[in-house]
Tab-separated table of C-alpha atoms in Angstrom:
chain	number	residue	atom	x	y	z
A	152	MET	CA	0.000	0.000	0.000
A	153	THR	CA	1.409	3.384	-0.955
A	154	VAL	CA	1.522	5.945	1.796
A	155	VAL	CA	0.937	9.489	0.641
A	156	GLN	CA	2.471	12.153	2.822
A	157	HIS	CA	0.678	15.475	2.966
A	158	ARG	CA	2.625	18.672	3.892
A	159	SER	CA	0.857	21.524	5.488
A	160	PRO	CA	1.109	24.999	3.867
A	161	LEU	CA	3.291	26.148	6.802
A	162	THR	CA	5.793	23.354	6.253
A	163	ALA	CA	6.025	24.161	2.535
A	164	LEU	CA	6.780	27.805	3.305
A	165	LEU	CA	9.525	26.883	5.770
A	166	VAL	CA	11.192	24.572	3.260
A	167	ALA	CA	11.073	27.240	0.553
A	168	GLY	CA	12.547	29.799	2.926
A	169	LEU	CA	15.417	27.505	3.902
A	170	LEU	CA	16.242	26.798	0.246
A	171	ALA	CA	16.246	30.495	-0.617
A	172	ALA	CA	18.533	31.319	2.312
A	173	SER	CA	20.933	28.536	1.327
A	174	LEU	CA	21.141	29.771	-2.269
A	175	THR	CA	21.753	33.378	-1.142
A	176	ALA	CA	24.579	32.298	1.166
A	177	CYS	CA	26.272	30.351	-1.621
A	178	ALA	CA	26.010	33.279	-3.974
A	179	GLY	CA	27.478	35.561	-1.290
A	180	ASP	CA	30.448	33.235	-0.806
A	181	ASP	CA	31.176	33.125	-4.529
A	182	GLY	CA	30.810	36.899	-4.856
A	183	GLY	CA	33.182	37.471	-1.936
A	184	LYS	CA	35.748	35.147	-3.474
A	185	ALA	CA	35.447	36.949	-6.817
A	186	SER	CA	35.831	40.339	-5.110
A	187	ASP	CA	38.854	39.144	-3.146
A	188	THR	CA	40.421	37.753	-6.324
A	189	ALA	CA	39.863	40.992	-8.231
A	190	GLY	CA	41.214	43.061	-5.356
A	191	GLY	CA	44.291	40.837	-5.077
A	192	ALA	CA	44.948	41.087	-8.795
A	193	ALA	CA	44.720	44.907	-8.660
A	194	THR	CA	47.099	45.055	-5.706
A	195	THR	CA	49.582	42.749	-7.440
A	196	ALA	CA	49.421	44.809	-10.645
A	197	ALA	CA	50.050	48.040	-8.716
A	198	ALA	CA	52.963	46.538	-6.818
A	199	THR	CA	54.662	45.182	-9.930
A	200	ALA	CA	54.072	48.201	-12.201
A	201	PRO	CA	57.379	49.872	-13.182
A	202	ALA	CA	58.166	53.154	-11.421
A	203	ALA	CA	57.928	56.301	-13.514
A	204	ASN	CA	61.239	57.622	-14.793
A	205	PRO	CA	61.444	61.348	-13.945
A	206	MET	CA	63.922	62.055	-16.778
A	207	ALA	CA	61.427	60.565	-19.253
A	208	GLU	CA	59.016	63.413	-18.487
A	209	PRO	CA	58.925	66.499	-20.732
A	210	ALA	CA	61.592	69.029	-19.738
A	211	ALA	CA	59.027	71.696	-18.877
A	212	ASP	CA	57.312	69.244	-16.502
A	213	ARG	CA	60.642	68.383	-14.862
A	214	ALA	CA	61.380	72.078	-14.327
A	215	THR	CA	57.940	72.605	-12.806
A	216	ALA	CA	58.555	69.643	-10.524
A	217	GLY	CA	61.891	71.087	-9.394
A	218	GLN	CA	64.055	68.598	-11.282
A	219	PRO	CA	67.055	69.304	-13.551
A	220	PHE	CA	66.147	69.838	-17.208
A	221	GLY	CA	67.952	70.277	-20.517
A	222	ALA	CA	69.760	68.254	-23.190
A	223	ALA	CA	73.148	68.332	-21.424
A	224	CYS	CA	71.712	66.774	-18.270
A	225	THR	CA	72.272	63.370	-19.872
A	226	ALA	CA	76.044	63.961	-19.630
A	227	VAL	CA	75.852	64.147	-15.841
A	228	PRO	CA	76.876	60.844	-14.167
A	229	LYS	CA	74.017	58.679	-12.959
A	230	ASP	CA	75.596	58.055	-9.564
A	231	GLY	CA	78.536	59.079	-7.420
A	232	ALA	CA	79.742	62.533	-6.363
A	233	GLY	CA	79.181	63.976	-9.859
A	234	SER	CA	75.566	62.847	-10.100
A	235	PHE	CA	72.643	65.138	-9.332
A	236	ALA	CA	72.217	63.482	-5.932
A	237	GLY	CA	75.935	63.716	-5.220
A	238	MET	CA	76.124	67.392	-6.202
A	239	ALA	CA	73.131	68.202	-4.004
A	240	ALA	CA	75.109	67.064	-0.957
A	241	ASP	CA	78.106	69.370	-1.594
A	242	PRO	CA	78.576	73.161	-1.676
A	243	VAL	CA	78.708	74.560	-5.180
A	244	ALA	CA	82.475	74.787	-5.887
A	245	THR	CA	83.024	71.276	-4.559
A	246	ALA	CA	80.005	69.964	-6.474
A	247	ALA	CA	81.282	71.538	-9.709
A	248	SER	CA	84.636	69.824	-9.287
A	249	HIS	CA	82.881	66.464	-9.656
A	250	ASN	CA	80.988	67.455	-12.824
A	251	PRO	CA	82.758	66.400	-16.054
A	252	LEU	CA	81.312	69.390	-17.944
A	253	LEU	CA	82.866	72.020	-15.677
A	254	SER	CA	86.583	71.285	-15.323
A	255	THR	CA	87.758	74.600	-16.878
A	256	LEU	CA	85.373	76.552	-14.649
A	257	VAL	CA	86.744	74.777	-11.592
A	258	THR	CA	90.308	75.645	-12.686
A	259	ALA	CA	89.304	79.292	-13.083
A	260	VAL	CA	87.570	79.418	-9.696
A	261	THR	CA	90.650	77.901	-8.064
A	262	LYS	CA	93.023	80.386	-9.754
A	263	ALA	CA	90.829	83.286	-8.631
A	264	GLY	CA	90.821	82.020	-5.045
A	265	LEU	CA	87.019	81.845	-4.983
A	266	VAL	CA	86.512	78.243	-3.828
A	267	ASP	CA	85.909	79.141	-0.183
A	268	THR	CA	83.866	82.220	-1.132
A	269	LEU	CA	81.468	80.201	-3.257
A	270	ASN	CA	81.323	77.236	-0.893
A	271	SER	CA	80.494	79.433	2.096
A	272	ALA	CA	77.910	81.593	0.291
A	273	LYS	CA	74.279	81.052	1.195
A	274	ASP	CA	71.485	80.566	-1.337
A	275	ILE	CA	73.085	81.679	-4.600
A	276	THR	CA	72.532	81.006	-8.288
A	277	VAL	CA	75.510	80.151	-10.497
A	278	PHE	CA	75.572	80.304	-14.285
A	279	ALA	CA	78.255	77.710	-14.982
A	280	PRO	CA	79.972	77.777	-18.414
A	281	THR	CA	80.940	74.371	-19.790
A	282	ASP	CA	84.421	73.462	-20.985
A	283	ASP	CA	83.158	74.004	-24.543
A	284	ALA	CA	81.998	77.498	-23.565
A	285	PHE	CA	85.517	78.414	-22.444
A	286	ALA	CA	86.901	76.801	-25.609
A	287	LYS	CA	84.985	79.377	-27.681
A	288	LEU	CA	87.396	82.021	-26.374
A	289	PRO	CA	90.661	82.450	-28.286
A	290	LYS	CA	93.342	80.558	-26.381
A	291	LYS	CA	95.548	83.621	-25.913
A	292	ASP	CA	92.594	85.552	-24.449
A	293	LEU	CA	91.661	82.692	-22.110
A	294	ASP	CA	95.252	82.304	-20.955
A	295	ALA	CA	95.471	86.062	-20.339
A	296	VAL	CA	92.277	86.043	-18.270
A	297	LEU	CA	93.392	83.050	-16.223
A	298	ALA	CA	96.654	84.896	-15.467
A	299	ASP	CA	94.878	88.098	-14.393
A	300	LYS	CA	93.315	87.372	-11.008
A	301	GLU	CA	91.435	90.676	-10.755
A	302	LYS	CA	89.848	90.358	-14.193
A	303	LEU	CA	89.156	86.673	-13.669
A	304	THR	CA	87.404	87.426	-10.384
A	305	ARG	CA	85.201	90.027	-12.069
A	306	ILE	CA	84.188	87.584	-14.789
A	307	LEU	CA	83.480	84.716	-12.408
A	308	THR	CA	81.503	86.783	-9.892
A	309	TYR	CA	79.437	88.084	-12.820
A	310	HIS	CA	78.156	84.520	-13.132
A	311	VAL	CA	76.810	84.515	-9.557
A	312	VAL	CA	73.481	85.950	-8.354
A	313	PRO	CA	73.104	86.298	-4.557
A	314	GLN	CA	69.782	84.454	-4.379
A	315	ARG	CA	68.405	81.114	-5.522
A	316	LEU	CA	66.517	81.446	-8.791
A	317	SER	CA	64.078	78.671	-9.648
A	318	PRO	CA	62.943	78.138	-13.261
A	319	ALA	CA	59.791	80.069	-12.348
A	320	THR	CA	61.788	83.139	-11.216
A	321	LEU	CA	64.740	82.949	-13.626
A	322	THR	CA	63.335	85.209	-16.351
A	323	GLY	CA	64.270	88.857	-15.823
A	324	ALA	CA	67.244	90.979	-14.796
A	325	HIS	CA	69.284	89.973	-11.744
A	326	LYS	CA	72.113	91.819	-10.035
A	327	THR	CA	75.273	89.733	-9.712
A	328	LEU	CA	78.045	89.641	-7.134
A	329	GLU	CA	80.121	91.600	-9.651
A	330	THR	CA	77.347	94.316	-9.383
A	331	HIS	CA	76.236	94.343	-13.057
A	332	GLU	CA	73.033	92.571	-14.063
A	333	VAL	CA	72.481	89.416	-16.077
A	334	THR	CA	69.211	89.051	-17.946
A	335	ALA	CA	67.479	85.749	-18.581
A	336	THR	CA	64.722	85.308	-21.138
A	337	GLY	CA	62.467	82.438	-22.165
A	338	SER	CA	60.819	79.678	-20.172
A	339	ALA	CA	61.635	76.099	-19.266
A	340	PRO	CA	63.277	74.327	-20.936
A	341	ASP	CA	64.457	77.096	-23.303
A	342	PHE	CA	66.254	79.832	-21.365
A	343	THR	CA	68.810	82.276	-22.765
A	344	VAL	CA	71.081	84.488	-20.664
A	345	ASN	CA	72.233	87.892	-21.956
A	346	GLY	CA	70.769	87.144	-25.364
A	347	SER	CA	73.274	84.473	-26.393
A	348	ALA	CA	74.136	81.984	-23.635
A	349	LYS	CA	71.827	78.971	-23.799
A	350	VAL	CA	70.966	77.008	-20.675
A	351	LEU	CA	72.047	73.425	-21.430
A	352	CYS	CA	71.147	71.866	-18.088
A	353	GLY	CA	69.195	73.904	-15.583
A	354	ASN	CA	67.926	73.764	-12.034
A	355	VAL	CA	70.840	71.645	-10.795
A	356	GLN	CA	70.855	71.728	-7.002
A	357	THR	CA	73.888	71.859	-4.716
A	358	ALA	CA	73.947	72.279	-0.958
A	359	ASN	CA	74.003	76.078	-1.210
A	360	ALA	CA	73.229	76.962	-4.832
A	361	THR	CA	71.055	76.453	-7.870
A	362	VAL	CA	73.165	75.950	-10.995
A	363	TYR	CA	72.329	76.660	-14.635
A	364	ILE	CA	74.946	75.176	-16.967
A	365	VAL	CA	75.395	77.474	-19.990
A	366	ASP	CA	77.147	77.232	-23.355
A	367	THR	CA	78.813	80.664	-23.315
A	368	VAL	CA	81.047	82.583	-20.904
A	369	LEU	CA	79.237	85.710	-19.709
A	370	MET	CA	81.196	88.968	-19.849
A	371	PRO	CA	80.431	91.948	-17.601
A	372	ALA	CA	80.290	95.447	-19.024
A	373	SER	CA	83.666	97.177	-19.102
């Protein structure tokens, strides 16, 4: 004999409710696992993404961000005392002595007896001619200047402004230690000083100075 079981309406509702709750819980578990997986993947991707290379940014952006800018910056060593980080730790004359672009300038500063003066100065800007800039001068004229301490001192101090000039404040006329003014025109990364000297690598920081490496020796008015 077949026994037929009859469920009351209340029992049917309870069973339906239990099934619905079970299905919702399962779905919640799967959704949580999917969310955790997605979150983990995003975290892993962020952690393994390559760091941005500051020197790969446009020069104007580097200047705005307070970083060195200009085509000649690539000639600066990547590490060591002559690197940007190394120069930032030393006063300006010492920092320049480690830069391969500035050996003639360092010789001139030494002959003029200005190493201690520049190293002890506070918050200055230096327009630093490269070796090629000095090479533009006829050799006999350069030798004569290097042998004349008074004239050499005038020329070198004409390259120094007694305040730090950022790229944002570089444009304009600035009184130098020599007393005559230098005038910078343009905007980052294209600055010109006194109408002819191009900034090749600008906004280089040392412990006490901001340096703009230029392609021409600046001459004060007679």
